[in-house]
mmCIF file of C-alpha atoms and ligand atoms in Angstrom:
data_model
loop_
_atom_site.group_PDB
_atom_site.id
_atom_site.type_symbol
_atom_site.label_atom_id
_atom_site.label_comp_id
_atom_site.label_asym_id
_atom_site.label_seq_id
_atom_site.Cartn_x
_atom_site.Cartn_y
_atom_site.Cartn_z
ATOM 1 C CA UNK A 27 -38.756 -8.541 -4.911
ATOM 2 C CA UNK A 28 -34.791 -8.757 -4.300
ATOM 3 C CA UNK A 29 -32.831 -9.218 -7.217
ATOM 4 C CA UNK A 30 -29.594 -10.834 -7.406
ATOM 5 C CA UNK A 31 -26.207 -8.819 -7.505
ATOM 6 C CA UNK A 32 -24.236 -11.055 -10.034
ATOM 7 C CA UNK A 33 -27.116 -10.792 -13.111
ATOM 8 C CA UNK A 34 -29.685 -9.093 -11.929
ATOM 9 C CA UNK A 35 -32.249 -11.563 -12.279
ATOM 10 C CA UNK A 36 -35.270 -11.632 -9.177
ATOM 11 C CA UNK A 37 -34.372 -14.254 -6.321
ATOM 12 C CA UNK A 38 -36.971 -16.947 -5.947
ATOM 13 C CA UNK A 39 -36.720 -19.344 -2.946
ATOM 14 C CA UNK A 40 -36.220 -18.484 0.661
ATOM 15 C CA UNK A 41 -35.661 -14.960 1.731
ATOM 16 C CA UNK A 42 -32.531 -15.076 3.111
ATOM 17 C CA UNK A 43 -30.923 -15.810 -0.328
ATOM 18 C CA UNK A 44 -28.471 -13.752 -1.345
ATOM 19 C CA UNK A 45 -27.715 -14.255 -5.154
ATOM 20 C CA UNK A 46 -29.890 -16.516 -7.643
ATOM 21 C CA UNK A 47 -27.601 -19.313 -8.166
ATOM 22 C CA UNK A 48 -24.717 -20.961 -6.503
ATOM 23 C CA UNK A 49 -22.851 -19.808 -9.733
ATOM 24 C CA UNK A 50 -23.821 -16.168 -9.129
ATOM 25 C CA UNK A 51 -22.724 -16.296 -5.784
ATOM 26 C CA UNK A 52 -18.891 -17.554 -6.943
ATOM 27 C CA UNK A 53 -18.842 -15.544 -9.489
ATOM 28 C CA UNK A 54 -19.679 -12.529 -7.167
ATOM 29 C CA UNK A 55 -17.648 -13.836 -4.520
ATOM 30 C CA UNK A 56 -14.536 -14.373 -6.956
ATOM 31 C CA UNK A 57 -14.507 -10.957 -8.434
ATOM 32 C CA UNK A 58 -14.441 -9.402 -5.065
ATOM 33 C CA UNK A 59 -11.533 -11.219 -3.899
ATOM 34 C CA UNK A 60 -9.645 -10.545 -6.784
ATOM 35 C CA UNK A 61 -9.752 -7.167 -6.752
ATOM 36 C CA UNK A 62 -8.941 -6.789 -3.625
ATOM 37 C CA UNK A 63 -5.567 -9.157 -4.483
ATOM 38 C CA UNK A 64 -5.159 -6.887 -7.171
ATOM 39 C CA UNK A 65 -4.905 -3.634 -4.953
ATOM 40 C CA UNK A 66 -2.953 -5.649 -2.530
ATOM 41 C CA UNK A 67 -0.213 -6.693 -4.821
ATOM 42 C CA UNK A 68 0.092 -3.316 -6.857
ATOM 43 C CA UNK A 69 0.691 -1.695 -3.128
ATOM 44 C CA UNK A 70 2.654 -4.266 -1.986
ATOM 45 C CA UNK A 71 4.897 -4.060 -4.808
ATOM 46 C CA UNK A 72 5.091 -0.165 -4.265
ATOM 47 C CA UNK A 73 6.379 -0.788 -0.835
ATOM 48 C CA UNK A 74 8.613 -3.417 -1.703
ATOM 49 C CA UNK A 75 10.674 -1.189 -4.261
ATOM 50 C CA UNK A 76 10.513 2.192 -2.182
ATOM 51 C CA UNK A 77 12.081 -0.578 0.337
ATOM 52 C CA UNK A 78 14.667 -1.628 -2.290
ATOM 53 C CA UNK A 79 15.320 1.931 -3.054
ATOM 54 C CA UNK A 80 16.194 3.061 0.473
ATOM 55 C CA UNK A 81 17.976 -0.254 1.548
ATOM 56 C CA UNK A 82 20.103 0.235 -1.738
ATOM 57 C CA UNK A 83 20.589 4.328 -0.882
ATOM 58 C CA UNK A 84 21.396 3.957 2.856
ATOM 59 C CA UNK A 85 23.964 1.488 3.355
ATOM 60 C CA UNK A 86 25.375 3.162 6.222
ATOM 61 C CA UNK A 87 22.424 3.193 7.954
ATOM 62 C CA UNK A 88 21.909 7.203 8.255
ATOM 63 C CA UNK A 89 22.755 9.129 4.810
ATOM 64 C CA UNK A 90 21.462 11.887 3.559
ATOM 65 C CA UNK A 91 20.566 12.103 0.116
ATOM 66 C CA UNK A 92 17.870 14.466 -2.060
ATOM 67 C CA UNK A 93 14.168 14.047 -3.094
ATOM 68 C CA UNK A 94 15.293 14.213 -7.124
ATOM 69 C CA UNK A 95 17.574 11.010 -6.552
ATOM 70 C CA UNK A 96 14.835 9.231 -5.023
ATOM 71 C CA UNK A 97 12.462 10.073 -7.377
ATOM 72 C CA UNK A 98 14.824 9.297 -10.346
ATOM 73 C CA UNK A 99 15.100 5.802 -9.274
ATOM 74 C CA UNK A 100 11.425 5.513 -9.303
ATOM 75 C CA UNK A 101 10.703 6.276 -5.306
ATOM 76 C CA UNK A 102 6.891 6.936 -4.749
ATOM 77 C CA UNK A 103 5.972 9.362 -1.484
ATOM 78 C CA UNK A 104 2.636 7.974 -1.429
ATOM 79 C CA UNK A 105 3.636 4.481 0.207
ATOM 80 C CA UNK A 106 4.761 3.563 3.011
ATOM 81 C CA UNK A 107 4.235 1.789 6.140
ATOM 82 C CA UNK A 108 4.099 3.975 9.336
ATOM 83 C CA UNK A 109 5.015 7.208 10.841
ATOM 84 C CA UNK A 110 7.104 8.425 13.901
ATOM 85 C CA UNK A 111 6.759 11.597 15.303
ATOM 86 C CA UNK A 112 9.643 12.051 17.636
ATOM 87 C CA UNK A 113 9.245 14.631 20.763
ATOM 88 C CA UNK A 114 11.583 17.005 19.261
ATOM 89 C CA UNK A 115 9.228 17.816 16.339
ATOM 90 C CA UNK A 116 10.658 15.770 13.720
ATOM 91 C CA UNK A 117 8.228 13.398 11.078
ATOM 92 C CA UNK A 118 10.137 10.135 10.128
ATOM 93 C CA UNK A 119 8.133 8.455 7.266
ATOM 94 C CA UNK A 120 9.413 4.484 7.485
ATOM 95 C CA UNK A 121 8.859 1.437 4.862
ATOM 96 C CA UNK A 122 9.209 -1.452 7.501
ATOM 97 C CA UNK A 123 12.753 -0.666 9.269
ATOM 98 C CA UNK A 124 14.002 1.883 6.405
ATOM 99 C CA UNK A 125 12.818 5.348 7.222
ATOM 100 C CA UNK A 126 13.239 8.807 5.707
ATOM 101 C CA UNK A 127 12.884 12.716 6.972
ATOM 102 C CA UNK A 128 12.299 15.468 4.957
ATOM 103 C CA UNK A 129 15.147 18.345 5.599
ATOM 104 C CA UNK A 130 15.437 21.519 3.938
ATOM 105 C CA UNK A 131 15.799 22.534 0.029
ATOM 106 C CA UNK A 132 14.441 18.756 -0.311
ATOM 107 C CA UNK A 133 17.037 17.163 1.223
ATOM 108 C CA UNK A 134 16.123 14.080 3.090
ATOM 109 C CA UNK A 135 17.668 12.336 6.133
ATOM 110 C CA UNK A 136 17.445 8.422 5.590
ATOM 111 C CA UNK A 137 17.693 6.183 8.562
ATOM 112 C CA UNK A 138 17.585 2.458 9.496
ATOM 113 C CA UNK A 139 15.406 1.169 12.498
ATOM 114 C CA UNK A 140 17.409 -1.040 15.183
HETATM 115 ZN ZN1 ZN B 23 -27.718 -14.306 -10.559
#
């Protein structure tokens, strides 16, 4: 006997049903979706200030500043968008076209995609 997801309750009727009531089913359905928008927008809004942060810090489009600034103005590590590898050995961590490389004594090199 399945039993449905949303309550719990045993599924009568055919045996391809899912969840016990149309109800259930949105109810299951909803929650889902929601936290996935909920993860979404708490990531997007990560990437959208470390964005605002490095836009704001590299106005020349290459500056070099240090990890504690970043940091002080709330810059998070954890997020960002991709990574280039360059052939000379060097990591460049970018948040869409604003990118940032780690130099020594926590320095970092910020640059701006073309
Ligand atoms: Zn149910």
């Amino acid at each position: 006997m399945r039993n449905c997801p949303e309550c719990g309750d045993k599924i009568l009727g055919r045996e391809d049903k899912k969840f016990c009531s149309d109800s259930c089913r949105n109810n299951y359905n909803n929650r889902i979706n929601k936290d996935a928008t909920n993860l979404m927008r708490n990531i997007n809004n990560k990437l959208r200030k470390n964005y605002r942060i490095l836009s704001d810090t590299n106005t020349e489009g290459k500056t070099k500043t240090t990890k504690a600034k970043l940091l002080s103005k709330g810059f998070d590590f954890e997020y960002f968008t991709n990574i280039l590898n360059t052939k000379t050995g060097n990591t460049y961590y970018f948040v869409y076209d604003q990118g940032y490389m780690l130099l020594d004594n926590d320095f970092y090199m910020l640059v701006k995609k073309d």
